[in-house]
């Protein structure tokens, strides 16, 4: 399996620091996640049912009924490459690693393109897959640019796949309003913004025939009953969502400013993380880990992704550690 953030148990063993003494900034999840209420016994005792209101809550929240609930984005990431014969697939040089892994595993020809090079390359591709904003660089594209690429791909039967896992904090930049147009596939997840990664719930948005293919491949009861109940309630909580968007914007700016004060200017970021790039990153990762602070390390680059601290104590702990860091 590929490596992901959140490996606290392994870090605790490697650095000899007890699990409860770590500050985990490695996942990019909202540390102030949606407050989960008690779950009804019915959710545990019956098979999940599609008429429980989850699909309607998702359609209302995302603004499109052309959706399929899935167990996080992962099933779609693994299955989409199986729905096309081997073809030419373009992605950014650094992106969520599960995407390139599964397209290559199914015989597709993968090419990597810097953001400024996609325009020249798109007519050579059958599929363009972008995380938007990109994980971990935070790269974004204009709506007009993405729609132009979708139109050109769709004219040849191609796809534009947009993974919007980090889009909830800035929904005005989403492509969900265009779902239903030929060739457009959008992936969403409640793991990041809502902080409900353990629920394993996501949604695929696309044209009906593709959603039917995915549904048949996944099979029944892909999302357990308690998760369906929790996510339905979270999607309906518009007051919490608005307040959280404002808080995350402020916290992201605070993290950016903190890093800048210590001569660690981010090369990119989003409302849920900041991204550093440079030769000093491996040493900084090791130093922070020795202080019980875990960030996400990427070998390509090299680079680091910093998530948001969960509370004031976490902010002060990160500030103290960075003040002790001596950049090589």
mmCIF file with all atom_site columns, C-alpha atoms in Angstrom, residues 45-259:
data_model
loop_
_atom_site.group_PDB
_atom_site.id
_atom_site.type_symbol
_atom_site.label_atom_id
_atom_site.label_alt_id
_atom_site.label_comp_id
_atom_site.label_asym_id
_atom_site.label_entity_id
_atom_site.label_seq_id
_atom_site.pdbx_PDB_ins_code
_atom_site.Cartn_x
_atom_site.Cartn_y
_atom_site.Cartn_z
_atom_site.occupancy
_atom_site.B_iso_or_equiv
_atom_site.pdbx_formal_charge
_atom_site.auth_seq_id
_atom_site.auth_comp_id
_atom_site.auth_asym_id
_atom_site.auth_atom_id
_atom_site.pdbx_PDB_model_num
ATOM 1   C CA . UNK A 1 45  ? -29.220 -2.812 13.839  1.00 0.00 ? 45  UNK A CA 1
ATOM 2   C CA . UNK A 1 46  ? -30.485 -2.587 10.245  1.00 0.00 ? 46  UNK A CA 1
ATOM 3   C CA . UNK A 1 47  ? -28.862 -2.852 6.839   1.00 0.00 ? 47  UNK A CA 1
ATOM 4   C CA . UNK A 1 48  ? -28.164 0.577  5.330   1.00 0.00 ? 48  UNK A CA 1
ATOM 5   C CA . UNK A 1 49  ? -31.067 1.938  3.288   1.00 0.00 ? 49  UNK A CA 1
ATOM 6   C CA . UNK A 1 50  ? -30.895 4.357  0.365   1.00 0.00 ? 50  UNK A CA 1
ATOM 7   C CA . UNK A 1 51  ? -34.073 6.182  1.361   1.00 0.00 ? 51  UNK A CA 1
ATOM 8   C CA . UNK A 1 52  ? -32.629 7.442  4.667   1.00 0.00 ? 52  UNK A CA 1
ATOM 9   C CA . UNK A 1 53  ? -32.101 10.990 3.372   1.00 0.00 ? 53  UNK A CA 1
ATOM 10  C CA . UNK A 1 54  ? -28.332 10.885 2.749   1.00 0.00 ? 54  UNK A CA 1
ATOM 11  C CA . UNK A 1 55  ? -28.604 11.246 -1.023  1.00 0.00 ? 55  UNK A CA 1
ATOM 12  C CA . UNK A 1 56  ? -31.017 14.189 -0.716  1.00 0.00 ? 56  UNK A CA 1
ATOM 13  C CA . UNK A 1 57  ? -28.834 15.897 1.899   1.00 0.00 ? 57  UNK A CA 1
ATOM 14  C CA . UNK A 1 58  ? -25.834 15.497 -0.398  1.00 0.00 ? 58  UNK A CA 1
ATOM 15  C CA . UNK A 1 59  ? -27.736 16.809 -3.426  1.00 0.00 ? 59  UNK A CA 1
ATOM 16  C CA . UNK A 1 60  ? -28.803 19.871 -1.421  1.00 0.00 ? 60  UNK A CA 1
ATOM 17  C CA . UNK A 1 61  ? -25.321 20.529 -0.011  1.00 0.00 ? 61  UNK A CA 1
ATOM 18  C CA . UNK A 1 62  ? -23.369 19.985 -3.224  1.00 0.00 ? 62  UNK A CA 1
ATOM 19  C CA . UNK A 1 63  ? -26.004 21.414 -5.562  1.00 0.00 ? 63  UNK A CA 1
ATOM 20  C CA . UNK A 1 64  ? -26.316 18.386 -7.852  1.00 0.00 ? 64  UNK A CA 1
ATOM 21  C CA . UNK A 1 65  ? -28.441 15.210 -7.739  1.00 0.00 ? 65  UNK A CA 1
ATOM 22  C CA . UNK A 1 66  ? -26.137 13.371 -10.167 1.00 0.00 ? 66  UNK A CA 1
ATOM 23  C CA . UNK A 1 67  ? -24.229 11.590 -7.418  1.00 0.00 ? 67  UNK A CA 1
ATOM 24  C CA . UNK A 1 68  ? -23.256 8.210  -6.042  1.00 0.00 ? 68  UNK A CA 1
ATOM 25  C CA . UNK A 1 69  ? -22.295 7.794  -2.360  1.00 0.00 ? 69  UNK A CA 1
ATOM 26  C CA . UNK A 1 70  ? -19.129 5.737  -1.943  1.00 0.00 ? 70  UNK A CA 1
ATOM 27  C CA . UNK A 1 71  ? -16.929 4.645  0.950   1.00 0.00 ? 71  UNK A CA 1
ATOM 28  C CA . UNK A 1 72  ? -14.646 7.668  0.690   1.00 0.00 ? 72  UNK A CA 1
ATOM 29  C CA . UNK A 1 73  ? -13.020 8.607  -2.595  1.00 0.00 ? 73  UNK A CA 1
ATOM 30  C CA . UNK A 1 74  ? -10.929 5.434  -2.601  1.00 0.00 ? 74  UNK A CA 1
ATOM 31  C CA . UNK A 1 75  ? -13.393 3.062  -4.346  1.00 0.00 ? 75  UNK A CA 1
ATOM 32  C CA . UNK A 1 76  ? -13.834 5.559  -7.189  1.00 0.00 ? 76  UNK A CA 1
ATOM 33  C CA . UNK A 1 77  ? -10.081 6.138  -7.433  1.00 0.00 ? 77  UNK A CA 1
ATOM 34  C CA . UNK A 1 78  ? -9.561  2.397  -7.800  1.00 0.00 ? 78  UNK A CA 1
ATOM 35  C CA . UNK A 1 79  ? -12.485 1.696  -10.143 1.00 0.00 ? 79  UNK A CA 1
ATOM 36  C CA . UNK A 1 80  ? -12.386 4.590  -12.620 1.00 0.00 ? 80  UNK A CA 1
ATOM 37  C CA . UNK A 1 81  ? -9.231  3.255  -14.349 1.00 0.00 ? 81  UNK A CA 1
ATOM 38  C CA . UNK A 1 82  ? -11.077 -0.034 -14.977 1.00 0.00 ? 82  UNK A CA 1
ATOM 39  C CA . UNK A 1 83  ? -13.856 1.702  -16.938 1.00 0.00 ? 83  UNK A CA 1
ATOM 40  C CA . UNK A 1 84  ? -11.637 2.682  -19.885 1.00 0.00 ? 84  UNK A CA 1
ATOM 41  C CA . UNK A 1 85  ? -9.285  0.661  -22.093 1.00 0.00 ? 85  UNK A CA 1
ATOM 42  C CA . UNK A 1 86  ? -5.604  1.616  -21.697 1.00 0.00 ? 86  UNK A CA 1
ATOM 43  C CA . UNK A 1 87  ? -5.263  5.261  -22.660 1.00 0.00 ? 87  UNK A CA 1
ATOM 44  C CA . UNK A 1 88  ? -3.171  8.426  -22.132 1.00 0.00 ? 88  UNK A CA 1
ATOM 45  C CA . UNK A 1 89  ? -3.669  9.996  -18.708 1.00 0.00 ? 89  UNK A CA 1
ATOM 46  C CA . UNK A 1 90  ? -2.193  13.312 -17.594 1.00 0.00 ? 90  UNK A CA 1
ATOM 47  C CA . UNK A 1 91  ? -1.644  14.526 -14.012 1.00 0.00 ? 91  UNK A CA 1
ATOM 48  C CA . UNK A 1 92  ? 0.409   17.096 -12.142 1.00 0.00 ? 92  UNK A CA 1
ATOM 49  C CA . UNK A 1 93  ? 3.985   16.126 -11.183 1.00 0.00 ? 93  UNK A CA 1
ATOM 50  C CA . UNK A 1 94  ? 3.070   15.899 -7.481  1.00 0.00 ? 94  UNK A CA 1
ATOM 51  C CA . UNK A 1 95  ? -0.478  14.959 -6.492  1.00 0.00 ? 95  UNK A CA 1
ATOM 52  C CA . UNK A 1 96  ? -2.415  12.538 -4.303  1.00 0.00 ? 96  UNK A CA 1
ATOM 53  C CA . UNK A 1 97  ? -0.443  9.341  -4.881  1.00 0.00 ? 97  UNK A CA 1
ATOM 54  C CA . UNK A 1 98  ? -3.401  6.938  -5.070  1.00 0.00 ? 98  UNK A CA 1
ATOM 55  C CA . UNK A 1 99  ? -4.458  8.414  -8.428  1.00 0.00 ? 99  UNK A CA 1
ATOM 56  C CA . UNK A 1 100 ? -1.347  7.687  -10.517 1.00 0.00 ? 100 UNK A CA 1
ATOM 57  C CA . UNK A 1 101 ? -0.809  4.370  -8.774  1.00 0.00 ? 101 UNK A CA 1
ATOM 58  C CA . UNK A 1 102 ? -4.152  2.880  -9.853  1.00 0.00 ? 102 UNK A CA 1
ATOM 59  C CA . UNK A 1 103 ? -4.116  4.238  -13.401 1.00 0.00 ? 103 UNK A CA 1
ATOM 60  C CA . UNK A 1 104 ? -0.666  2.733  -13.946 1.00 0.00 ? 104 UNK A CA 1
ATOM 61  C CA . UNK A 1 105 ? -1.722  -0.565 -12.363 1.00 0.00 ? 105 UNK A CA 1
ATOM 62  C CA . UNK A 1 106 ? -4.391  -0.924 -15.065 1.00 0.00 ? 106 UNK A CA 1
ATOM 63  C CA . UNK A 1 107 ? -2.053  -0.373 -17.990 1.00 0.00 ? 107 UNK A CA 1
ATOM 64  C CA . UNK A 1 108 ? -2.688  3.284  -18.739 1.00 0.00 ? 108 UNK A CA 1
ATOM 65  C CA . UNK A 1 109 ? 0.094   5.513  -20.066 1.00 0.00 ? 109 UNK A CA 1
ATOM 66  C CA . UNK A 1 110 ? 0.710   8.173  -17.434 1.00 0.00 ? 110 UNK A CA 1
ATOM 67  C CA . UNK A 1 111 ? 2.360   11.534 -18.129 1.00 0.00 ? 111 UNK A CA 1
ATOM 68  C CA . UNK A 1 112 ? 3.114   14.349 -15.701 1.00 0.00 ? 112 UNK A CA 1
ATOM 69  C CA . UNK A 1 113 ? 2.654   17.999 -16.601 1.00 0.00 ? 113 UNK A CA 1
ATOM 70  C CA . UNK A 1 114 ? 3.469   21.188 -14.718 1.00 0.00 ? 114 UNK A CA 1
ATOM 71  C CA . UNK A 1 115 ? 0.437   23.499 -14.407 1.00 0.00 ? 115 UNK A CA 1
ATOM 72  C CA . UNK A 1 116 ? 1.748   25.841 -17.094 1.00 0.00 ? 116 UNK A CA 1
ATOM 73  C CA . UNK A 1 117 ? 2.261   22.937 -19.511 1.00 0.00 ? 117 UNK A CA 1
ATOM 74  C CA . UNK A 1 118 ? -1.210  21.375 -19.370 1.00 0.00 ? 118 UNK A CA 1
ATOM 75  C CA . UNK A 1 119 ? -2.658  23.708 -22.008 1.00 0.00 ? 119 UNK A CA 1
ATOM 76  C CA . UNK A 1 120 ? -0.175  22.449 -24.606 1.00 0.00 ? 120 UNK A CA 1
ATOM 77  C CA . UNK A 1 121 ? -0.562  18.803 -23.551 1.00 0.00 ? 121 UNK A CA 1
ATOM 78  C CA . UNK A 1 122 ? -4.332  18.409 -23.152 1.00 0.00 ? 122 UNK A CA 1
ATOM 79  C CA . UNK A 1 123 ? -4.984  17.561 -26.803 1.00 0.00 ? 123 UNK A CA 1
ATOM 80  C CA . UNK A 1 124 ? -2.580  14.602 -26.512 1.00 0.00 ? 124 UNK A CA 1
ATOM 81  C CA . UNK A 1 125 ? -4.509  13.123 -23.569 1.00 0.00 ? 125 UNK A CA 1
ATOM 82  C CA . UNK A 1 126 ? -7.595  10.953 -23.149 1.00 0.00 ? 126 UNK A CA 1
ATOM 83  C CA . UNK A 1 127 ? -7.972  11.683 -19.437 1.00 0.00 ? 127 UNK A CA 1
ATOM 84  C CA . UNK A 1 128 ? -6.826  14.691 -17.432 1.00 0.00 ? 128 UNK A CA 1
ATOM 85  C CA . UNK A 1 129 ? -6.991  14.125 -13.672 1.00 0.00 ? 129 UNK A CA 1
ATOM 86  C CA . UNK A 1 130 ? -6.478  17.068 -11.317 1.00 0.00 ? 130 UNK A CA 1
ATOM 87  C CA . UNK A 1 131 ? -6.778  17.434 -7.574  1.00 0.00 ? 131 UNK A CA 1
ATOM 88  C CA . UNK A 1 132 ? -8.314  20.886 -7.098  1.00 0.00 ? 132 UNK A CA 1
ATOM 89  C CA . UNK A 1 133 ? -6.937  22.480 -5.048  1.00 0.00 ? 133 UNK A CA 1
ATOM 90  C CA . UNK A 1 134 ? -4.010  20.169 -5.553  1.00 0.00 ? 134 UNK A CA 1
ATOM 91  C CA . UNK A 1 135 ? -2.791  18.037 -2.685  1.00 0.00 ? 135 UNK A CA 1
ATOM 92  C CA . UNK A 1 136 ? -0.191  18.928 -1.480  1.00 0.00 ? 136 UNK A CA 1
ATOM 93  C CA . UNK A 1 137 ? 0.839   21.984 -3.538  1.00 0.00 ? 137 UNK A CA 1
ATOM 94  C CA . UNK A 1 138 ? -2.459  23.898 -3.353  1.00 0.00 ? 138 UNK A CA 1
ATOM 95  C CA . UNK A 1 139 ? -2.405  24.620 -7.110  1.00 0.00 ? 139 UNK A CA 1
ATOM 96  C CA . UNK A 1 140 ? -5.725  25.856 -8.539  1.00 0.00 ? 140 UNK A CA 1
ATOM 97  C CA . UNK A 1 141 ? -7.095  26.600 -12.007 1.00 0.00 ? 141 UNK A CA 1
ATOM 98  C CA . UNK A 1 142 ? -9.779  28.962 -13.267 1.00 0.00 ? 142 UNK A CA 1
ATOM 99  C CA . UNK A 1 143 ? -13.275 27.672 -14.015 1.00 0.00 ? 143 UNK A CA 1
ATOM 100 C CA . UNK A 1 144 ? -12.948 28.834 -17.620 1.00 0.00 ? 144 UNK A CA 1
ATOM 101 C CA . UNK A 1 145 ? -9.676  26.961 -18.085 1.00 0.00 ? 145 UNK A CA 1
ATOM 102 C CA . UNK A 1 146 ? -11.045 23.728 -16.646 1.00 0.00 ? 146 UNK A CA 1
ATOM 103 C CA . UNK A 1 147 ? -14.169 23.936 -18.786 1.00 0.00 ? 147 UNK A CA 1
ATOM 104 C CA . UNK A 1 148 ? -12.110 24.510 -21.911 1.00 0.00 ? 148 UNK A CA 1
ATOM 105 C CA . UNK A 1 149 ? -10.062 21.414 -21.158 1.00 0.00 ? 149 UNK A CA 1
ATOM 106 C CA . UNK A 1 150 ? -13.227 19.405 -20.451 1.00 0.00 ? 150 UNK A CA 1
ATOM 107 C CA . UNK A 1 151 ? -14.735 20.461 -23.780 1.00 0.00 ? 151 UNK A CA 1
ATOM 108 C CA . UNK A 1 152 ? -11.638 19.480 -25.726 1.00 0.00 ? 152 UNK A CA 1
ATOM 109 C CA . UNK A 1 153 ? -11.332 16.128 -23.960 1.00 0.00 ? 153 UNK A CA 1
ATOM 110 C CA . UNK A 1 154 ? -15.041 15.298 -24.281 1.00 0.00 ? 154 UNK A CA 1
ATOM 111 C CA . UNK A 1 155 ? -14.977 16.003 -28.036 1.00 0.00 ? 155 UNK A CA 1
ATOM 112 C CA . UNK A 1 156 ? -12.817 12.857 -28.328 1.00 0.00 ? 156 UNK A CA 1
ATOM 113 C CA . UNK A 1 157 ? -14.643 10.817 -25.697 1.00 0.00 ? 157 UNK A CA 1
ATOM 114 C CA . UNK A 1 158 ? -12.151 11.860 -23.024 1.00 0.00 ? 158 UNK A CA 1
ATOM 115 C CA . UNK A 1 159 ? -12.634 12.653 -19.350 1.00 0.00 ? 159 UNK A CA 1
ATOM 116 C CA . UNK A 1 160 ? -11.763 15.495 -17.023 1.00 0.00 ? 160 UNK A CA 1
ATOM 117 C CA . UNK A 1 161 ? -11.615 14.082 -13.476 1.00 0.00 ? 161 UNK A CA 1
ATOM 118 C CA . UNK A 1 162 ? -11.489 16.640 -10.671 1.00 0.00 ? 162 UNK A CA 1
ATOM 119 C CA . UNK A 1 163 ? -10.755 15.470 -7.128  1.00 0.00 ? 163 UNK A CA 1
ATOM 120 C CA . UNK A 1 164 ? -12.205 18.204 -4.905  1.00 0.00 ? 164 UNK A CA 1
ATOM 121 C CA . UNK A 1 165 ? -11.322 16.632 -1.554  1.00 0.00 ? 165 UNK A CA 1
ATOM 122 C CA . UNK A 1 166 ? -10.102 20.008 -0.238  1.00 0.00 ? 166 UNK A CA 1
ATOM 123 C CA . UNK A 1 167 ? -12.724 22.199 -1.964  1.00 0.00 ? 167 UNK A CA 1
ATOM 124 C CA . UNK A 1 168 ? -15.400 22.467 0.762   1.00 0.00 ? 168 UNK A CA 1
ATOM 125 C CA . UNK A 1 169 ? -13.747 25.482 2.389   1.00 0.00 ? 169 UNK A CA 1
ATOM 126 C CA . UNK A 1 170 ? -13.956 27.394 -0.919  1.00 0.00 ? 170 UNK A CA 1
ATOM 127 C CA . UNK A 1 171 ? -17.071 26.003 -2.673  1.00 0.00 ? 171 UNK A CA 1
ATOM 128 C CA . UNK A 1 172 ? -17.246 28.972 -5.045  1.00 0.00 ? 172 UNK A CA 1
ATOM 129 C CA . UNK A 1 173 ? -14.366 27.428 -7.012  1.00 0.00 ? 173 UNK A CA 1
ATOM 130 C CA . UNK A 1 174 ? -16.022 24.014 -7.439  1.00 0.00 ? 174 UNK A CA 1
ATOM 131 C CA . UNK A 1 175 ? -17.042 22.514 -10.789 1.00 0.00 ? 175 UNK A CA 1
ATOM 132 C CA . UNK A 1 176 ? -20.106 20.828 -9.283  1.00 0.00 ? 176 UNK A CA 1
ATOM 133 C CA . UNK A 1 177 ? -22.432 23.292 -11.015 1.00 0.00 ? 177 UNK A CA 1
ATOM 134 C CA . UNK A 1 178 ? -21.308 21.787 -14.339 1.00 0.00 ? 178 UNK A CA 1
ATOM 135 C CA . UNK A 1 179 ? -21.875 18.139 -13.426 1.00 0.00 ? 179 UNK A CA 1
ATOM 136 C CA . UNK A 1 180 ? -23.826 16.386 -16.150 1.00 0.00 ? 180 UNK A CA 1
ATOM 137 C CA . UNK A 1 181 ? -21.782 17.852 -18.976 1.00 0.00 ? 181 UNK A CA 1
ATOM 138 C CA . UNK A 1 182 ? -19.992 15.216 -21.092 1.00 0.00 ? 182 UNK A CA 1
ATOM 139 C CA . UNK A 1 183 ? -16.725 13.920 -19.717 1.00 0.00 ? 183 UNK A CA 1
ATOM 140 C CA . UNK A 1 184 ? -16.821 15.658 -16.330 1.00 0.00 ? 184 UNK A CA 1
ATOM 141 C CA . UNK A 1 185 ? -16.285 13.545 -13.195 1.00 0.00 ? 185 UNK A CA 1
ATOM 142 C CA . UNK A 1 186 ? -15.987 15.208 -9.769  1.00 0.00 ? 186 UNK A CA 1
ATOM 143 C CA . UNK A 1 187 ? -14.960 13.450 -6.554  1.00 0.00 ? 187 UNK A CA 1
ATOM 144 C CA . UNK A 1 188 ? -15.841 14.804 -3.113  1.00 0.00 ? 188 UNK A CA 1
ATOM 145 C CA . UNK A 1 189 ? -15.185 13.544 0.409   1.00 0.00 ? 189 UNK A CA 1
ATOM 146 C CA . UNK A 1 190 ? -16.310 14.477 3.926   1.00 0.00 ? 190 UNK A CA 1
ATOM 147 C CA . UNK A 1 191 ? -12.945 13.518 5.398   1.00 0.00 ? 191 UNK A CA 1
ATOM 148 C CA . UNK A 1 192 ? -11.097 16.832 5.105   1.00 0.00 ? 192 UNK A CA 1
ATOM 149 C CA . UNK A 1 193 ? -13.400 19.824 5.737   1.00 0.00 ? 193 UNK A CA 1
ATOM 150 C CA . UNK A 1 194 ? -15.818 17.978 8.020   1.00 0.00 ? 194 UNK A CA 1
ATOM 151 C CA . UNK A 1 195 ? -13.000 16.084 9.743   1.00 0.00 ? 195 UNK A CA 1
ATOM 152 C CA . UNK A 1 196 ? -14.920 12.819 9.356   1.00 0.00 ? 196 UNK A CA 1
ATOM 153 C CA . UNK A 1 197 ? -12.228 10.699 7.721   1.00 0.00 ? 197 UNK A CA 1
ATOM 154 C CA . UNK A 1 198 ? -13.130 7.701  9.871   1.00 0.00 ? 198 UNK A CA 1
ATOM 155 C CA . UNK A 1 199 ? -16.657 7.617  8.472   1.00 0.00 ? 199 UNK A CA 1
ATOM 156 C CA . UNK A 1 200 ? -15.233 6.751  5.030   1.00 0.00 ? 200 UNK A CA 1
ATOM 157 C CA . UNK A 1 201 ? -17.872 8.592  2.999   1.00 0.00 ? 201 UNK A CA 1
ATOM 158 C CA . UNK A 1 202 ? -17.458 10.355 -0.319  1.00 0.00 ? 202 UNK A CA 1
ATOM 159 C CA . UNK A 1 203 ? -19.441 11.080 -3.466  1.00 0.00 ? 203 UNK A CA 1
ATOM 160 C CA . UNK A 1 204 ? -18.877 10.693 -7.192  1.00 0.00 ? 204 UNK A CA 1
ATOM 161 C CA . UNK A 1 205 ? -20.599 13.208 -9.475  1.00 0.00 ? 205 UNK A CA 1
ATOM 162 C CA . UNK A 1 206 ? -20.943 12.375 -13.177 1.00 0.00 ? 206 UNK A CA 1
ATOM 163 C CA . UNK A 1 207 ? -23.411 11.519 -15.927 1.00 0.00 ? 207 UNK A CA 1
ATOM 164 C CA . UNK A 1 208 ? -25.969 8.779  -15.052 1.00 0.00 ? 208 UNK A CA 1
ATOM 165 C CA . UNK A 1 209 ? -24.475 5.967  -17.161 1.00 0.00 ? 209 UNK A CA 1
ATOM 166 C CA . UNK A 1 210 ? -21.085 6.244  -15.489 1.00 0.00 ? 210 UNK A CA 1
ATOM 167 C CA . UNK A 1 211 ? -22.637 6.382  -12.023 1.00 0.00 ? 211 UNK A CA 1
ATOM 168 C CA . UNK A 1 212 ? -24.561 3.210  -12.845 1.00 0.00 ? 212 UNK A CA 1
ATOM 169 C CA . UNK A 1 213 ? -21.357 1.458  -13.920 1.00 0.00 ? 213 UNK A CA 1
ATOM 170 C CA . UNK A 1 214 ? -19.694 2.400  -10.657 1.00 0.00 ? 214 UNK A CA 1
ATOM 171 C CA . UNK A 1 215 ? -22.703 1.385  -8.580  1.00 0.00 ? 215 UNK A CA 1
ATOM 172 C CA . UNK A 1 216 ? -22.786 -2.065 -10.168 1.00 0.00 ? 216 UNK A CA 1
ATOM 173 C CA . UNK A 1 217 ? -19.045 -2.505 -9.648  1.00 0.00 ? 217 UNK A CA 1
ATOM 174 C CA . UNK A 1 218 ? -19.183 -1.446 -5.978  1.00 0.00 ? 218 UNK A CA 1
ATOM 175 C CA . UNK A 1 219 ? -22.290 -3.428 -5.016  1.00 0.00 ? 219 UNK A CA 1
ATOM 176 C CA . UNK A 1 220 ? -24.814 -2.833 -2.220  1.00 0.00 ? 220 UNK A CA 1
ATOM 177 C CA . UNK A 1 221 ? -24.269 -1.389 1.277   1.00 0.00 ? 221 UNK A CA 1
ATOM 178 C CA . UNK A 1 222 ? -20.977 0.289  0.503   1.00 0.00 ? 222 UNK A CA 1
ATOM 179 C CA . UNK A 1 223 ? -21.505 2.790  3.343   1.00 0.00 ? 223 UNK A CA 1
ATOM 180 C CA . UNK A 1 224 ? -22.455 1.556  6.799   1.00 0.00 ? 224 UNK A CA 1
ATOM 181 C CA . UNK A 1 225 ? -25.607 2.792  8.534   1.00 0.00 ? 225 UNK A CA 1
ATOM 182 C CA . UNK A 1 226 ? -23.987 4.876  11.316  1.00 0.00 ? 226 UNK A CA 1
ATOM 183 C CA . UNK A 1 227 ? -21.790 6.686  8.787   1.00 0.00 ? 227 UNK A CA 1
ATOM 184 C CA . UNK A 1 228 ? -24.807 7.453  6.588   1.00 0.00 ? 228 UNK A CA 1
ATOM 185 C CA . UNK A 1 229 ? -26.644 8.957  9.564   1.00 0.00 ? 229 UNK A CA 1
ATOM 186 C CA . UNK A 1 230 ? -23.701 11.086 10.715  1.00 0.00 ? 230 UNK A CA 1
ATOM 187 C CA . UNK A 1 231 ? -22.837 12.411 7.265   1.00 0.00 ? 231 UNK A CA 1
ATOM 188 C CA . UNK A 1 232 ? -26.454 13.281 6.476   1.00 0.00 ? 232 UNK A CA 1
ATOM 189 C CA . UNK A 1 233 ? -26.603 15.432 9.614   1.00 0.00 ? 233 UNK A CA 1
ATOM 190 C CA . UNK A 1 234 ? -23.246 17.068 8.893   1.00 0.00 ? 234 UNK A CA 1
ATOM 191 C CA . UNK A 1 235 ? -24.272 17.988 5.348   1.00 0.00 ? 235 UNK A CA 1
ATOM 192 C CA . UNK A 1 236 ? -27.455 19.592 6.701   1.00 0.00 ? 236 UNK A CA 1
ATOM 193 C CA . UNK A 1 237 ? -25.641 21.742 9.286   1.00 0.00 ? 237 UNK A CA 1
ATOM 194 C CA . UNK A 1 238 ? -25.222 24.920 7.242   1.00 0.00 ? 238 UNK A CA 1
ATOM 195 C CA . UNK A 1 239 ? -24.513 27.128 10.270  1.00 0.00 ? 239 UNK A CA 1
ATOM 196 C CA . UNK A 1 240 ? -21.518 25.028 11.289  1.00 0.00 ? 240 UNK A CA 1
ATOM 197 C CA . UNK A 1 241 ? -20.285 24.933 7.697   1.00 0.00 ? 241 UNK A CA 1
ATOM 198 C CA . UNK A 1 242 ? -20.285 28.715 7.299   1.00 0.00 ? 242 UNK A CA 1
ATOM 199 C CA . UNK A 1 243 ? -18.605 29.327 10.643  1.00 0.00 ? 243 UNK A CA 1
ATOM 200 C CA . UNK A 1 244 ? -15.973 26.704 9.860   1.00 0.00 ? 244 UNK A CA 1
ATOM 201 C CA . UNK A 1 245 ? -15.138 28.219 6.474   1.00 0.00 ? 245 UNK A CA 1
ATOM 202 C CA . UNK A 1 246 ? -14.377 31.509 8.195   1.00 0.00 ? 246 UNK A CA 1
ATOM 203 C CA . UNK A 1 247 ? -12.313 29.816 10.922  1.00 0.00 ? 247 UNK A CA 1
ATOM 204 C CA . UNK A 1 248 ? -10.277 27.714 8.502   1.00 0.00 ? 248 UNK A CA 1
ATOM 205 C CA . UNK A 1 249 ? -9.451  30.740 6.355   1.00 0.00 ? 249 UNK A CA 1
ATOM 206 C CA . UNK A 1 250 ? -8.159  32.557 9.443   1.00 0.00 ? 250 UNK A CA 1
ATOM 207 C CA . UNK A 1 251 ? -6.235  29.533 10.727  1.00 0.00 ? 251 UNK A CA 1
ATOM 208 C CA . UNK A 1 252 ? -4.619  28.899 7.352   1.00 0.00 ? 252 UNK A CA 1
ATOM 209 C CA . UNK A 1 253 ? -3.443  32.503 7.220   1.00 0.00 ? 253 UNK A CA 1
ATOM 210 C CA . UNK A 1 254 ? -2.106  32.182 10.768  1.00 0.00 ? 254 UNK A CA 1
ATOM 211 C CA . UNK A 1 255 ? -0.126  29.069 9.802   1.00 0.00 ? 255 UNK A CA 1
ATOM 212 C CA . UNK A 1 256 ? 1.287   30.785 6.735   1.00 0.00 ? 256 UNK A CA 1
ATOM 213 C CA . UNK A 1 257 ? 2.386   33.765 8.818   1.00 0.00 ? 257 UNK A CA 1
ATOM 214 C CA . UNK A 1 258 ? 3.919   31.523 11.489  1.00 0.00 ? 258 UNK A CA 1
ATOM 215 C CA . UNK A 1 259 ? 6.029   29.713 8.906   1.00 0.00 ? 259 UNK A CA 1
#
